[in-house]
Short mmCIF file of C-alpha atoms in Angstrom, two decimals:
data_model
loop_
_atom_site.label_atom_id
_atom_site.label_comp_id
_atom_site.label_asym_id
_atom_site.label_seq_id
_atom_site.Cartn_x
_atom_site.Cartn_y
_atom_site.Cartn_z
CA UNK F 23 11.40 56.93 6.95
CA UNK F 24 10.07 54.04 4.98
CA UNK F 25 11.01 50.63 6.49
CA UNK F 26 10.14 46.99 6.95
CA UNK F 27 10.94 45.46 10.20
CA UNK F 28 11.07 41.79 11.16
CA UNK F 29 11.75 42.01 14.95
CA UNK F 30 12.80 38.36 15.32
CA UNK F 31 16.14 37.43 13.95
CA UNK F 32 15.90 33.77 14.86
CA UNK F 33 12.98 31.56 16.08
CA UNK F 34 13.06 28.00 17.10
CA UNK F 35 9.88 25.93 17.29
CA UNK F 36 9.15 22.23 17.78
CA UNK F 37 7.90 20.25 14.93
CA UNK F 38 4.13 20.24 15.09
CA UNK F 39 3.96 23.49 17.14
CA UNK F 40 2.29 26.61 15.69
CA UNK F 41 4.37 29.50 14.16
CA UNK F 42 3.98 33.24 14.01
CA UNK F 43 6.49 35.38 12.24
CA UNK F 44 6.17 39.18 12.83
CA UNK F 45 6.44 41.92 10.20
CA UNK F 46 5.80 45.56 10.61
CA UNK F 47 6.06 48.38 8.06
CA UNK F 48 6.24 52.12 8.05
CA UNK F 49 4.93 53.64 4.94
CA UNK F 50 2.73 56.77 4.24
CA UNK F 51 0.22 54.55 2.47
CA UNK F 52 -0.57 50.81 2.65
CA UNK F 53 1.87 49.04 0.51
CA UNK F 54 1.52 45.74 -1.27
CA UNK F 55 2.80 43.09 1.15
CA UNK F 56 4.55 39.84 0.53
CA UNK F 57 6.23 36.89 2.34
CA UNK F 58 9.04 35.05 0.73
CA UNK F 59 10.90 31.96 1.82
CA UNK F 60 14.60 31.19 1.21
CA UNK F 61 16.06 27.76 1.75
CA UNK F 62 19.82 27.17 1.56
CA UNK F 63 20.94 26.98 -2.00
CA UNK F 64 17.52 27.87 -3.28
CA UNK F 65 16.15 31.14 -4.67
CA UNK F 66 13.46 33.02 -2.78
CA UNK F 67 9.97 31.67 -3.21
CA UNK F 68 6.75 33.61 -2.79
CA UNK F 69 4.53 32.18 -0.09
CA UNK F 70 1.74 34.72 -0.28
CA UNK F 71 0.86 38.31 -1.06
CA UNK F 72 -1.65 40.95 -0.07
CA UNK F 73 -3.04 43.82 -2.12
CA UNK F 74 -6.42 44.62 -0.79
CA UNK F 75 -9.67 43.00 0.36
CA UNK F 76 -9.87 40.11 2.84
CA UNK F 77 -7.19 40.76 5.43
CA UNK F 78 -6.50 37.04 5.96
CA UNK F 79 -4.49 35.66 3.09
CA UNK F 80 -3.89 32.02 2.29
CA UNK F 81 -0.53 30.95 0.80
CA UNK F 82 1.30 27.90 -0.30
CA UNK F 83 2.65 25.18 2.07
CA UNK F 84 -0.07 25.73 4.64
CA UNK F 85 0.91 29.30 5.42
CA UNK F 86 -1.42 32.33 5.97
CA UNK F 87 -0.90 35.97 6.94
CA UNK F 88 -3.03 38.55 8.45
CA UNK F 89 -2.96 42.22 7.51
CA UNK F 90 -3.76 44.63 10.37
CA UNK F 91 -3.77 48.20 9.24
CA UNK F 92 -4.13 49.67 12.70
CA UNK F 93 -0.83 47.84 13.74
CA UNK F 94 0.92 48.24 10.39
CA UNK F 95 1.54 44.47 10.55
CA UNK F 96 1.51 41.55 8.30
CA UNK F 97 2.34 38.57 10.38
CA UNK F 98 2.93 35.05 8.90
CA UNK F 99 1.40 32.02 10.53
CA UNK F 100 1.16 28.25 10.31
CA UNK F 101 -0.67 26.07 12.60
CA UNK F 102 1.66 23.12 12.60
CA UNK F 103 5.29 23.41 11.48
CA UNK F 104 7.14 20.72 9.59
CA UNK F 105 10.81 20.07 9.61
CA UNK F 106 10.97 21.08 6.01
CA UNK F 107 9.76 24.58 6.92
CA UNK F 108 13.22 25.38 8.38
CA UNK F 109 14.42 28.29 6.28
CA UNK F 110 14.87 32.06 6.23
CA UNK F 111 11.61 34.05 5.84
CA UNK F 112 11.44 37.56 4.44
CA UNK F 113 8.65 40.10 4.60
CA UNK F 114 8.64 42.44 1.61
CA UNK F 115 6.65 45.57 0.66
CA UNK F 116 6.15 47.42 -2.66
CA UNK F 117 4.40 50.59 -3.57
CA UNK F 118 2.16 50.94 -6.57
CA UNK F 119 4.23 53.51 -8.30
CA UNK F 120 7.68 52.14 -7.31
CA UNK F 121 9.43 49.10 -8.63
CA UNK F 122 11.75 49.12 -5.58
CA UNK F 123 10.57 46.14 -3.50
CA UNK F 124 12.00 46.48 -0.03
CA UNK F 125 12.75 43.44 2.17
CA UNK F 126 13.02 43.07 5.86
CA UNK F 127 16.16 41.55 7.35
CA UNK F 128 14.59 38.12 7.61
CA UNK F 129 13.80 35.68 10.36
CA UNK F 130 15.66 32.42 10.43
CA UNK F 131 13.35 29.50 11.48
CA UNK F 132 14.86 26.37 13.20
CA UNK F 133 12.54 23.42 13.70
CA UNK F 134 13.34 21.00 16.59
CA UNK F 135 12.39 17.31 16.12
CA UNK T 16 10.29 26.28 -18.03
CA UNK T 17 13.26 25.85 -15.72
CA UNK T 18 12.82 29.05 -13.86
CA UNK T 19 15.46 31.78 -13.37
CA UNK T 20 18.96 30.75 -13.83
CA UNK T 21 22.15 32.51 -12.83
CA UNK T 22 25.68 31.92 -13.80
CA UNK T 23 28.12 31.42 -12.16
CA UNK T 24 26.85 30.21 -8.78
CA UNK T 25 30.05 31.15 -6.98
CA UNK T 26 32.85 33.59 -7.83
CA UNK T 27 36.08 34.25 -6.04
CA UNK T 28 38.14 37.14 -7.16
CA UNK T 29 40.87 39.52 -6.14
CA UNK T 30 40.24 43.02 -5.21
CA UNK T 31 40.61 45.19 -8.34
CA UNK T 32 39.48 42.65 -10.81
CA UNK T 33 36.29 42.92 -13.00
CA UNK T 34 33.56 40.32 -12.63
CA UNK T 35 30.47 39.73 -14.74
CA UNK T 36 27.40 37.72 -13.74
CA UNK T 37 24.65 36.51 -16.08
CA UNK T 38 21.02 36.04 -15.41
CA UNK T 39 18.55 34.14 -17.68
CA UNK T 40 14.99 35.04 -16.64
CA UNK T 41 11.94 32.98 -17.22
CA UNK T 42 11.10 33.31 -21.06
CA UNK T 43 8.79 36.04 -21.93
CA UNK T 44 9.01 37.75 -18.58
CA UNK T 45 9.25 41.39 -19.43
CA UNK T 46 10.68 42.56 -16.16
CA UNK T 47 14.11 41.68 -14.64
CA UNK T 48 15.59 42.78 -11.33
CA UNK T 49 18.98 42.68 -9.76
CA UNK T 50 19.31 42.52 -5.92
CA UNK T 51 22.21 42.26 -3.51
CA UNK T 52 22.10 40.32 -0.34
CA UNK T 53 24.67 40.45 2.42
CA UNK T 54 24.88 38.07 5.26
CA UNK T 55 22.07 38.56 7.74
CA UNK T 56 20.15 40.96 5.60
CA UNK T 57 17.31 40.87 3.12
CA UNK T 58 17.80 41.46 -0.49
CA UNK T 59 18.49 45.08 -1.49
CA UNK T 60 17.20 46.40 -4.87
CA UNK T 61 19.97 47.37 -7.32
CA UNK T 62 18.31 47.82 -10.68
CA UNK T 63 15.28 46.93 -12.85
CA UNK T 64 14.73 46.45 -16.48
CA UNK T 65 11.47 46.49 -18.45
CA UNK T 66 12.33 44.55 -21.64
CA UNK T 67 15.66 46.09 -22.66
CA UNK T 68 15.28 49.40 -20.92
CA UNK T 69 16.89 50.03 -17.73
CA UNK T 70 14.24 52.06 -15.87
CA UNK T 71 15.48 52.30 -12.30
CA UNK T 72 18.83 52.30 -10.45
CA UNK T 73 19.38 52.20 -6.73
CA UNK T 74 21.85 54.59 -5.07
CA UNK T 75 23.58 51.38 -4.04
CA UNK T 76 24.57 50.90 -7.72
CA UNK T 77 27.79 52.92 -7.86
CA UNK T 78 29.51 53.78 -11.17
CA UNK T 79 31.58 50.59 -10.89
CA UNK T 80 28.47 48.64 -11.45
CA UNK T 81 26.79 48.28 -14.84
CA UNK T 82 23.92 46.11 -15.97
CA UNK T 83 22.59 45.44 -19.42
CA UNK T 84 19.70 43.48 -20.86
CA UNK T 85 20.30 43.35 -24.67
CA UNK T 86 17.19 42.48 -26.70
CA UNK T 87 15.21 42.08 -23.54
CA UNK T 88 16.30 38.59 -22.79
CA UNK T 89 19.23 37.70 -20.52
CA UNK T 90 20.89 40.25 -18.40
CA UNK T 91 24.51 40.75 -17.24
CA UNK T 92 25.75 42.64 -14.19
CA UNK T 93 29.40 43.75 -14.33
CA UNK T 94 31.40 45.00 -11.32
CA UNK T 95 34.55 46.87 -12.21
CA UNK T 96 37.58 47.22 -9.82
CA UNK T 97 35.94 45.05 -7.19
CA UNK T 98 36.21 45.84 -3.58
CA UNK T 99 35.98 43.68 -0.55
CA UNK T 100 32.65 45.31 0.28
CA UNK T 101 31.24 43.93 -2.92
CA UNK T 102 31.28 40.46 -1.35
CA UNK T 103 27.68 39.35 -1.37
CA UNK T 104 24.97 37.26 -2.90
CA UNK T 105 23.76 38.90 -6.13
CA UNK T 106 20.10 37.76 -6.90
CA UNK T 107 18.25 38.05 -10.07
CA UNK T 108 14.43 38.02 -10.38
CA UNK T 109 11.95 38.21 -13.22
CA UNK T 110 8.26 38.91 -13.53
CA UNK T 111 5.47 39.36 -15.98
CA UNK T 112 2.39 41.58 -15.74
CA UNK T 113 0.91 45.07 -16.02
CA UNK T 114 1.68 46.43 -12.55
CA UNK T 115 5.15 45.70 -11.48
CA UNK T 116 4.57 46.36 -7.81
CA UNK T 117 1.83 43.60 -7.72
CA UNK T 118 3.69 40.99 -9.75
CA UNK T 119 5.20 37.91 -8.31
CA UNK T 120 8.95 38.08 -8.71
CA UNK T 121 10.57 34.70 -9.51
CA UNK T 122 14.10 34.60 -8.13
CA UNK T 123 17.14 32.74 -9.28
CA UNK T 124 19.55 30.85 -6.88
CA UNK T 125 21.97 33.78 -6.87
CA UNK T 126 25.70 34.22 -7.57
CA UNK T 127 27.79 34.33 -4.38
CA UNK T 128 30.75 36.73 -4.86
CA UNK T 129 33.80 36.78 -2.56
CA UNK T 130 36.31 39.46 -3.05
CA UNK T 131 39.81 38.70 -1.57
#
């Protein structure tokens, strides 16, 4: 069955530490891949997206993600986390011929001072 | 451009009542999406408009739910005979482009519905 999995429900990191949020997908073909962030009271905001080509994608706010076809993964990373990064992060996928974007369950990020 | 707006931001209703939510997309965006998000979950696709045409509906969208986008501008989502299970955040998003799946969707802040 087609699915998007974010294995980590909640992650806590110290400010200044590095971050990696995991995302795995299960689709027959490689879908288009997205990472969104949702802060309390705010709408979801796109961080980055991957369609094809270079497997390392740069996004806004210092985030990057790497697509690994062999692992069906699209993990989000940031070298140094800031307190303002505390939010909920969603991985999402879309297929070329389908308008139904599917989201993972999300990973809540807490940043310790 | 002020982004996608949704009204109301919060709605409390009693079971069995009808509710209607409004979404104003970014002007000139041709696509508009509705999602539902429950606690601890990611958004789930409900329905999608291209201009004024409703092109796709999820199985989640029961016959108590109806959405419209007259004139391809704002959209409304109505829930009739609300049930407690309808309590959720209802999100609207809009996008512009040629290939829907590739487009960046811009989300509104959502309408939080509580059915008592």
